[in-house]
Tab-separated table of C-alpha atoms in Angstrom:
chain	number	residue	atom	x	y	z
A	9	MET	CA	6.983	-5.133	12.492
A	10	SER	CA	4.034	-5.166	14.912
A	11	GLN	CA	0.742	-3.177	14.517
A	12	GLY	CA	1.996	-1.104	17.624
A	13	GLN	CA	5.195	-0.192	15.989
A	14	ILE	CA	3.535	0.917	12.874
A	15	ALA	CA	1.013	2.845	14.819
A	16	ALA	CA	3.741	4.653	16.521
A	17	GLU	CA	5.415	5.514	13.241
A	18	VAL	CA	2.084	6.534	11.674
A	19	GLY	CA	0.798	8.480	14.575
A	20	LEU	CA	-2.214	6.303	15.172
A	21	SER	CA	-3.451	3.947	17.881
A	22	ARG	CA	-2.841	0.291	17.571
A	23	ALA	CA	-6.752	-0.264	17.441
A	24	ALA	CA	-6.840	2.448	14.439
A	25	VAL	CA	-4.185	0.534	12.700
A	26	SER	CA	-5.989	-2.660	13.047
A	27	ASP	CA	-9.045	-1.296	11.673
A	28	ARG	CA	-7.010	0.020	8.615
A	29	PHE	CA	-5.531	-3.480	8.081
A	30	ARG	CA	-9.118	-5.044	8.325
A	31	GLY	CA	-10.331	-2.675	5.677
A	32	ARG	CA	-12.729	-0.868	8.216
A	33	THR	CA	-11.150	2.354	7.673
A	34	PRO	CA	-9.173	3.739	4.553
A	35	TRP	CA	-5.480	4.644	4.846
A	36	THR	CA	-4.623	8.275	3.940
A	37	LEU	CA	-1.926	8.982	1.378
A	38	ASP	CA	0.265	10.360	4.005
A	39	GLN	CA	-0.014	7.307	6.075
A	40	VAL	CA	0.739	4.972	2.986
A	41	GLY	CA	3.726	7.069	2.495
A	42	VAL	CA	5.068	6.569	5.989
A	43	ILE	CA	4.503	2.843	5.815
A	44	ALA	CA	6.259	2.642	2.557
A	45	GLU	CA	9.235	4.346	3.941
A	46	LEU	CA	9.241	1.853	7.008
A	47	PHE	CA	9.341	-1.035	4.686
A	48	GLY	CA	11.678	0.633	1.971
A	49	CYS	CA	9.311	0.197	-0.869
A	50	ASP	CA	7.485	2.476	-3.432
A	51	PRO	CA	3.987	3.430	-2.099
A	52	ALA	CA	2.365	1.905	-5.274
A	53	VAL	CA	3.306	-1.477	-4.031
A	54	LEU	CA	0.962	-1.045	-1.128
A	55	VAL	CA	-1.924	0.262	-2.963
A	56	ASN	CA	-1.994	-1.855	-6.270
A	57	GLU	CA	-4.082	-4.865	-6.115
A	58	PRO	CA	-1.948	-8.072	-6.164
A	59	ARG	CA	-1.977	-9.993	-9.488
A	60	LYS	CA	-4.226	-12.982	-9.505
A	61	PRO	CA	-2.396	-16.298	-10.092
A	62	THR	CA	-2.777	-17.653	-13.610
A	63	ARG	CA	-2.647	-21.345	-14.593
A	64	ASP	CA	-0.631	-22.508	-17.550
A	65	MET	CA	-1.841	-25.318	-19.896
A	66	ALA	CA	-0.154	-27.762	-17.462
A	67	GLY	CA	-2.343	-26.375	-14.603
A	68	ASN	CA	0.780	-24.894	-12.648
A	69	TYR	CA	0.108	-21.407	-11.034
A	70	TRP	CA	2.387	-18.313	-12.024
């Protein structure tokens, strides 16, 4: 999905969506909710920090 498509769904300009993806402007909870619906996921998936990769004893990431 393009930033333009997301912008149309959220009610923002493409430039405003770009600013949000770049971290220059925060998303509102309503906007996060709309995006979660677009992607069919729970809003928490979008706001939780990703888990950092961990190495096991053999040096493999998981």
